[in-house]
PDB file of C-alpha atoms in Angstrom:
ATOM      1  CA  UNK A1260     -89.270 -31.999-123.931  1.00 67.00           C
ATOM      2  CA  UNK A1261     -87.210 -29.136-122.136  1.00 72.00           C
ATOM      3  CA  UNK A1262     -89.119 -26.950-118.853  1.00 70.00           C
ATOM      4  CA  UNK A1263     -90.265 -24.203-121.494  1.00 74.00           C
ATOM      5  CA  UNK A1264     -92.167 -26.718-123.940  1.00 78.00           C
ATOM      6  CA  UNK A1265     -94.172 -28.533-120.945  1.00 84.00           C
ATOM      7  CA  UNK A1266     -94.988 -25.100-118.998  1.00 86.00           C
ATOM      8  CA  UNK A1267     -97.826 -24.617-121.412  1.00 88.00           C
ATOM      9  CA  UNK A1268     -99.720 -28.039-121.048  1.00 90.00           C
ATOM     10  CA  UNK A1269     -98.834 -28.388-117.564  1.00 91.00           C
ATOM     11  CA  UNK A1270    -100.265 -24.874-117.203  1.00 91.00           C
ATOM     12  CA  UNK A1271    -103.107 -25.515-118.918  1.00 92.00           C
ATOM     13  CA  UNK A1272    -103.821 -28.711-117.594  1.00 94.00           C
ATOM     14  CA  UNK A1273    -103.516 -26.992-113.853  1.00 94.00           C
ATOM     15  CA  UNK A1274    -106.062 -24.231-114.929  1.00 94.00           C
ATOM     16  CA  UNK A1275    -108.616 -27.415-116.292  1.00 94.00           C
ATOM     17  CA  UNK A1276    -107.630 -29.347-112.535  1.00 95.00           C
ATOM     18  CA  UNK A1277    -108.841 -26.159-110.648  1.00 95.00           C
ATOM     19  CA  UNK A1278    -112.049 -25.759-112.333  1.00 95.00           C
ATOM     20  CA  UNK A1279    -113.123 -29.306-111.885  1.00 95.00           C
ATOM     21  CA  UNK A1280    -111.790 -28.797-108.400  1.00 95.00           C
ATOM     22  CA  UNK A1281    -114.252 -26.101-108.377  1.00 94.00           C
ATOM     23  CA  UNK A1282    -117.061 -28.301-109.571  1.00 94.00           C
ATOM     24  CA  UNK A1283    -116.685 -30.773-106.867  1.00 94.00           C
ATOM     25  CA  UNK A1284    -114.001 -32.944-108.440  1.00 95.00           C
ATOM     26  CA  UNK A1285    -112.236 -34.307-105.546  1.00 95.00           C
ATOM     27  CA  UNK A1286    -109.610 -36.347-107.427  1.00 97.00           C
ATOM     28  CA  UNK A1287    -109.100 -33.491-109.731  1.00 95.00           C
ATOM     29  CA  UNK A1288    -108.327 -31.245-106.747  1.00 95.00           C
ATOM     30  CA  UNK A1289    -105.759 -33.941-105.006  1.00 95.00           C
ATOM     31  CA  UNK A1290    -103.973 -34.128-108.730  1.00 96.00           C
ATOM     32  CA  UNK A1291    -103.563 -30.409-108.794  1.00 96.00           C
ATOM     33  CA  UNK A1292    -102.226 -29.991-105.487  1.00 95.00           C
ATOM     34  CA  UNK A1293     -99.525 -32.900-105.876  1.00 95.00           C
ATOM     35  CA  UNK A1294     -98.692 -31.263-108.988  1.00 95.00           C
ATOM     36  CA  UNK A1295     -98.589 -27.730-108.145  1.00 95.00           C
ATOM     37  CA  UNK A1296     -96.726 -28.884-104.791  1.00 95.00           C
ATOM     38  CA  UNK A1297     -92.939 -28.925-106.354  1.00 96.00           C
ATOM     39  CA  UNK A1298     -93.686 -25.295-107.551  1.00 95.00           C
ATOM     40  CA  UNK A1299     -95.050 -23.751-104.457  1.00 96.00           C
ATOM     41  CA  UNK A1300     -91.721 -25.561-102.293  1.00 96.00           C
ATOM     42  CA  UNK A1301     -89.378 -23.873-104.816  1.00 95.00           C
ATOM     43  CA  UNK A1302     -91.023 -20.548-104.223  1.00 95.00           C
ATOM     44  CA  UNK A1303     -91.036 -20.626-100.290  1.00 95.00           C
ATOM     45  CA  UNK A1304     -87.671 -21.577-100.346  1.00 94.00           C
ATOM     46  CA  UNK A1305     -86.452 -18.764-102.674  1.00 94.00           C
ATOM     47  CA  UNK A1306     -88.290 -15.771-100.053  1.00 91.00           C
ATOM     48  CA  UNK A1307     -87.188 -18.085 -96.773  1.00 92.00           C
ATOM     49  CA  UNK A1308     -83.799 -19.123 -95.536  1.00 89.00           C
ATOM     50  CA  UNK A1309     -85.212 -21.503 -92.762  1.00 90.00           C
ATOM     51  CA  UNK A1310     -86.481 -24.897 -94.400  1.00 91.00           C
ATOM     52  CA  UNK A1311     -88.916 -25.130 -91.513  1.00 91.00           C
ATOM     53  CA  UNK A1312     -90.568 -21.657 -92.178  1.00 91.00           C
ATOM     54  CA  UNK A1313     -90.625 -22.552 -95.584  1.00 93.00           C
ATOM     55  CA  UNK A1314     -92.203 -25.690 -95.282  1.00 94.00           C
ATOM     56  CA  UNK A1315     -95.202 -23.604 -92.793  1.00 94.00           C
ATOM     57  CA  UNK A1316     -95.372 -21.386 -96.058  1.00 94.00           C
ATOM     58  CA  UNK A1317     -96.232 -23.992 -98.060  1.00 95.00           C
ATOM     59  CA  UNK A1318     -98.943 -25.664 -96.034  1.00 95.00           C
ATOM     60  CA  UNK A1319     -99.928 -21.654 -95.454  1.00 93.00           C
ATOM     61  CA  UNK A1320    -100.548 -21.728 -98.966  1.00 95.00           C
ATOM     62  CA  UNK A1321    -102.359 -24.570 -99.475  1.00 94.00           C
ATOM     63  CA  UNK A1322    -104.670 -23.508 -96.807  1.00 93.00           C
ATOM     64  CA  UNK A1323    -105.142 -20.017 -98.806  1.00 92.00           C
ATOM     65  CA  UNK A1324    -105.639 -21.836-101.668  1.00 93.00           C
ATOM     66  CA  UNK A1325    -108.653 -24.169 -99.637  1.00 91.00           C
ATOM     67  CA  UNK A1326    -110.128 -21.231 -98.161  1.00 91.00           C
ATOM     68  CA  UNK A1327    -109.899 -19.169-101.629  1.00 92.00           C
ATOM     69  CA  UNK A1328    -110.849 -21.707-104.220  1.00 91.00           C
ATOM     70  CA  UNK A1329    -114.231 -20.346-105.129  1.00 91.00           C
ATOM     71  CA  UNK A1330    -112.130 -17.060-106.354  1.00 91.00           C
ATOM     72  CA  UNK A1331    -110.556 -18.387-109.034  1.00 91.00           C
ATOM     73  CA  UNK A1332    -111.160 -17.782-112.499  1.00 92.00           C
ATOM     74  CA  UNK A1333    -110.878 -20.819-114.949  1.00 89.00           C
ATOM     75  CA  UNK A1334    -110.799 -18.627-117.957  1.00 89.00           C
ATOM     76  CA  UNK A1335    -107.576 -16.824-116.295  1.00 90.00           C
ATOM     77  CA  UNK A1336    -104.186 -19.273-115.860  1.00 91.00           C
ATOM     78  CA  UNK A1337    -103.377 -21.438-112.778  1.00 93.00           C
ATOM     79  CA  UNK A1338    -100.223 -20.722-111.785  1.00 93.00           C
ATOM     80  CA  UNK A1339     -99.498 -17.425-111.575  1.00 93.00           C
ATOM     81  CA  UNK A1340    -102.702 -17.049-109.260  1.00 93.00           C
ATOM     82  CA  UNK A1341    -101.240 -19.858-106.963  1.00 95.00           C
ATOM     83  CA  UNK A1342     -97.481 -18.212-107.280  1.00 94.00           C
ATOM     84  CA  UNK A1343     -98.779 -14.916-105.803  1.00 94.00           C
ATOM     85  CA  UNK A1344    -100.635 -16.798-103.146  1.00 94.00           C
ATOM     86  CA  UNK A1345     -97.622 -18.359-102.346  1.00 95.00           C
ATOM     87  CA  UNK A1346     -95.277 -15.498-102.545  1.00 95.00           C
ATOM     88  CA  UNK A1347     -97.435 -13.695-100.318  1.00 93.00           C
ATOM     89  CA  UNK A1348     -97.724 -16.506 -97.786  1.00 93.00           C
ATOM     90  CA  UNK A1349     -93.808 -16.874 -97.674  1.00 93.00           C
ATOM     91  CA  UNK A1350     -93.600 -12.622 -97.139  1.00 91.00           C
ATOM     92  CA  UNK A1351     -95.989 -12.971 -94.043  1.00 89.00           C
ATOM     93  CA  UNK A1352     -94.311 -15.505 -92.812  1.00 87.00           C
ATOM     94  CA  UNK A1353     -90.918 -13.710 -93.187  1.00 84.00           C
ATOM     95  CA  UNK A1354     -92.369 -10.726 -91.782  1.00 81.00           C
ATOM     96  CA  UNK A1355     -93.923 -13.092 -88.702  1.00 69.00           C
ATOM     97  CA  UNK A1356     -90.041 -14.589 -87.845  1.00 56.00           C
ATOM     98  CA  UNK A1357     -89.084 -10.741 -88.489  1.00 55.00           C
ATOM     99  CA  UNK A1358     -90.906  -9.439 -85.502  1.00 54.00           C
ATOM    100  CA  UNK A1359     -90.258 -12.449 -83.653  1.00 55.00           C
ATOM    101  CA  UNK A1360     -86.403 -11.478 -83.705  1.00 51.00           C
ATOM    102  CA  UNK A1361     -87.042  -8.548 -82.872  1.00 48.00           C
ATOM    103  CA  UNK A1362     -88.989  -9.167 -79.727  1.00 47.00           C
ATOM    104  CA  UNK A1363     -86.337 -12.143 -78.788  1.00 45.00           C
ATOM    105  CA  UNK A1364     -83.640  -9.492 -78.796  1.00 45.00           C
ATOM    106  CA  UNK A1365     -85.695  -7.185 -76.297  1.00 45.00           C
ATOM    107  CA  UNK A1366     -86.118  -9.933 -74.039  1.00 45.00           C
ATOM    108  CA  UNK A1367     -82.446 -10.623 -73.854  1.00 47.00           C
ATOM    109  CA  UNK A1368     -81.907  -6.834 -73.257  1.00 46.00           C
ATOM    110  CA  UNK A1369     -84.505  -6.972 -70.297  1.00 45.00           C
ATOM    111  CA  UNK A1370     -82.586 -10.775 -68.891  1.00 48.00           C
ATOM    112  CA  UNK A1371     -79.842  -7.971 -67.653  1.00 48.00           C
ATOM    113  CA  UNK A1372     -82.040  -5.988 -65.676  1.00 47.00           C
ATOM    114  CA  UNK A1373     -81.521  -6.508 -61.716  1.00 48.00           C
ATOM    115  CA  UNK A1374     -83.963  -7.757 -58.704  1.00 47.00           C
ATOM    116  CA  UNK A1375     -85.625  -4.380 -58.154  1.00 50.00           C
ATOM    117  CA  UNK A1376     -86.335  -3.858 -61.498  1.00 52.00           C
ATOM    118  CA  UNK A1377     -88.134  -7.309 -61.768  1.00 56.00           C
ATOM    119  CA  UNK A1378     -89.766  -6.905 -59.021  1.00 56.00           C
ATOM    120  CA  UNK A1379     -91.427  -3.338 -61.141  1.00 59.00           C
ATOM    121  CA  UNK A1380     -91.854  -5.521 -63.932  1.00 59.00           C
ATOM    122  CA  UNK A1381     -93.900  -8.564 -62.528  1.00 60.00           C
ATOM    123  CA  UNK A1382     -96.448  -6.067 -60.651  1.00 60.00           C
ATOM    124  CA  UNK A1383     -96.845  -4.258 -63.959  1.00 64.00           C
ATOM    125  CA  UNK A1384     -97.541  -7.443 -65.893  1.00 69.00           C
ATOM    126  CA  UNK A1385     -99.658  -8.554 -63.570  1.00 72.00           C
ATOM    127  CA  UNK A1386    -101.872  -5.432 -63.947  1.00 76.00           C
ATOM    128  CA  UNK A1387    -101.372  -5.613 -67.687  1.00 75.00           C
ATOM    129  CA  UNK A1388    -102.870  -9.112 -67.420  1.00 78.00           C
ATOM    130  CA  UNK A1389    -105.898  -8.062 -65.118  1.00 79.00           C
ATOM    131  CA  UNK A1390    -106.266  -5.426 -67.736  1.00 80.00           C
ATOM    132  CA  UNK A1391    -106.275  -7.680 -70.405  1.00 81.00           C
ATOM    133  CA  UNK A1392    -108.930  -9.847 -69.223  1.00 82.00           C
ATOM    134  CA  UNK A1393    -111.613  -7.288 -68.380  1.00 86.00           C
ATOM    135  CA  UNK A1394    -111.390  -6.479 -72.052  1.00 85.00           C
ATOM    136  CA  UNK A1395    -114.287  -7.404 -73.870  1.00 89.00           C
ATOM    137  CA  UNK A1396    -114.161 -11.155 -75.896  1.00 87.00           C
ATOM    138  CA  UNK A1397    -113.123 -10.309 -79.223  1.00 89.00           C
ATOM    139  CA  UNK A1398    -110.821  -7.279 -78.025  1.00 88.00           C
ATOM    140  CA  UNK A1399    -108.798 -10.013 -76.168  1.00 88.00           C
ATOM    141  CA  UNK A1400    -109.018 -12.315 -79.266  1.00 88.00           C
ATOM    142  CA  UNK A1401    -107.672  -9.674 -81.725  1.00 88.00           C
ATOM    143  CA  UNK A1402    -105.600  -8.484 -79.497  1.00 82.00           C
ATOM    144  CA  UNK A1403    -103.894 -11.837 -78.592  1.00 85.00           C
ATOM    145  CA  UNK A1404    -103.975 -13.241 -82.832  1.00 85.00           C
ATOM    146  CA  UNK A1405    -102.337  -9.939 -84.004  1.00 85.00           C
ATOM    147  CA  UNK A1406    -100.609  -8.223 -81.108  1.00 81.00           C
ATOM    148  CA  UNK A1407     -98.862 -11.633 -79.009  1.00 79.00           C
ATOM    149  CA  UNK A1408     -99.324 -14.121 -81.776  1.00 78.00           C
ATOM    150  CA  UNK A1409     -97.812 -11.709 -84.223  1.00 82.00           C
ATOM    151  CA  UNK A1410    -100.700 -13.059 -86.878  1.00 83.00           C
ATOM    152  CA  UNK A1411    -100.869 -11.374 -90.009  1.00 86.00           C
ATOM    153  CA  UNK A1412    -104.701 -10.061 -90.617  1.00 85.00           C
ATOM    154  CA  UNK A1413    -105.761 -12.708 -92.886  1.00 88.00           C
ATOM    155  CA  UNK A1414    -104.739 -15.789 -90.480  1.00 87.00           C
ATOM    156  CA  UNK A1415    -106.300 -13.611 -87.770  1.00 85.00           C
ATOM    157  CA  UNK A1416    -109.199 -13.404 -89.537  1.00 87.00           C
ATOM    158  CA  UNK A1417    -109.042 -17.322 -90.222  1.00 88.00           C
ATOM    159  CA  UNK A1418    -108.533 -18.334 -86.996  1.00 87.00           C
ATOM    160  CA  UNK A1419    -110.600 -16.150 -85.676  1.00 86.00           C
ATOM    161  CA  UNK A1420    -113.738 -16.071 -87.629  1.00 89.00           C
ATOM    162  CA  UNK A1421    -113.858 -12.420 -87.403  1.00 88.00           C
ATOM    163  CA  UNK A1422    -113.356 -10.217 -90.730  1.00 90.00           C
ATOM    164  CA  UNK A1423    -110.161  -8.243 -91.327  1.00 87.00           C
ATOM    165  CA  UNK A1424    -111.734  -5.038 -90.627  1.00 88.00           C
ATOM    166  CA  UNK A1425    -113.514  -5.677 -87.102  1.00 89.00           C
ATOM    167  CA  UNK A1426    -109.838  -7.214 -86.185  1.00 86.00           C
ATOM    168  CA  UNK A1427    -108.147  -4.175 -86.921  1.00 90.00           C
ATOM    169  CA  UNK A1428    -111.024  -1.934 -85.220  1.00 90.00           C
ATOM    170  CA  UNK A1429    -111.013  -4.297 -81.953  1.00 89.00           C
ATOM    171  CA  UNK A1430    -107.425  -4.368 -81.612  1.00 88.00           C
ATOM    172  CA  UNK A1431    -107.249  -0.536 -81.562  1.00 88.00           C
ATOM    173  CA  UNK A1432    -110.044  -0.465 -79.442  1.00 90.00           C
ATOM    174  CA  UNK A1433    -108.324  -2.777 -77.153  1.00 86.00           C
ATOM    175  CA  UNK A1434    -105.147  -1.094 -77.031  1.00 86.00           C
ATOM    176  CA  UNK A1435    -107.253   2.096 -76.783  1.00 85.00           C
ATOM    177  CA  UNK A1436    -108.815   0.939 -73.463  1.00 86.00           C
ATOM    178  CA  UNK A1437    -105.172  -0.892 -72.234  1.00 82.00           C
ATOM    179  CA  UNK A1438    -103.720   2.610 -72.591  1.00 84.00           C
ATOM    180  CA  UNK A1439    -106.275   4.468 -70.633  1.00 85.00           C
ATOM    181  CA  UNK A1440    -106.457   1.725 -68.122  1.00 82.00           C
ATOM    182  CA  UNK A1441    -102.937   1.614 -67.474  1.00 79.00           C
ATOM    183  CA  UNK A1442    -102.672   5.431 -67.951  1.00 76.00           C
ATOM    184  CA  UNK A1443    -100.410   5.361 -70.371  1.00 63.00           C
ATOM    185  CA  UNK A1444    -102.643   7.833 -72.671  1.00 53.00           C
ATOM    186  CA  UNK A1445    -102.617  11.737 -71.974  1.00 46.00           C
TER     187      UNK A1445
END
């Protein structure tokens, strides 16, 4: 039987996995992720050069997929649900390595600046940092997931607890107060 005569069953069978995964069906739910594994590699690896960062997208997935279970709808089809999960997962994670780049490439720039200019730089981290921590909690903890960390909103919110909208309102709060503190904002 070629790929295009077992997509069907296996797609079907995938869809009947998930809703007895759904139902409690632990061995159902290890069966579906074993077998829905080879697909979700393949896809990470097509968005992401690095095996490494393609390998996090996977297990990024299957994480989504945890967290997100209860969503799905057994009278839609498996795999394209899980694909865009995973396609997604594999763009955030290109677009986390993106900005990390980018911020590698500014610290090299700043490795050329001389001792008086250092000296500048460690007094204004240092206020930056006493800043920082008179920020309220969850200001510092959105702040540090999607600001430093580079997190996209969703593993913010994962991580954090916190939903997707109070992260976006107490990081701009947060950078809101840095700005003023630092009187940086007119």
């Amino acid at each position: 039987m070629s790929e295009a005569e077992e997509r069907p069953a296996r797609d079907a069978r995938w869809s009947v996995l998930m809703a007895r995964a759904q139902a409690g069906d632990a061995r159902a739910y290890d069966a579906l992720l074993r077998e829905c594994l080879p697909l979700l590699r393949a896809i990470c690896r097509r968005r992401l050069s690095d095996a490494a960062e393609a390998e996090d997208a996977v297990q990024d997935t299957l994480l989504t997929l945890h967290r997100v279970r209860a969503t799905y709808d057994p009278a839609r089809p498996f795999r394209p649900w899980i694909a865009a999960i995973a396609e997604r997962r594999a763009l955030d994670r290109g677009r986390g390595v993106a900005r990390g780049l980018s911020r590698h490439t500014v610290l090299e720039a700043a490795e050329h600046v001389g001792a008086e200019g250092d000296a500048e730089r460690r007094l204004d981290a240092a206020e930056l940092r006493a800043a920082v921590g008179e920020l309220p909690a969850s200001q510092r903890t959105a702040l540090q997931l999607t600001k430093i960390e580079a997190l996209s909103l969703a593993e913010a919110s994962a991580r954090s607890g916190m939903s997707m909208g109070a992260l976006k309102v107490a990081t701009h709060r947060a950078i809101h107060s840095l700005r003023r503190k630092l009187g940086k904002e007119s």
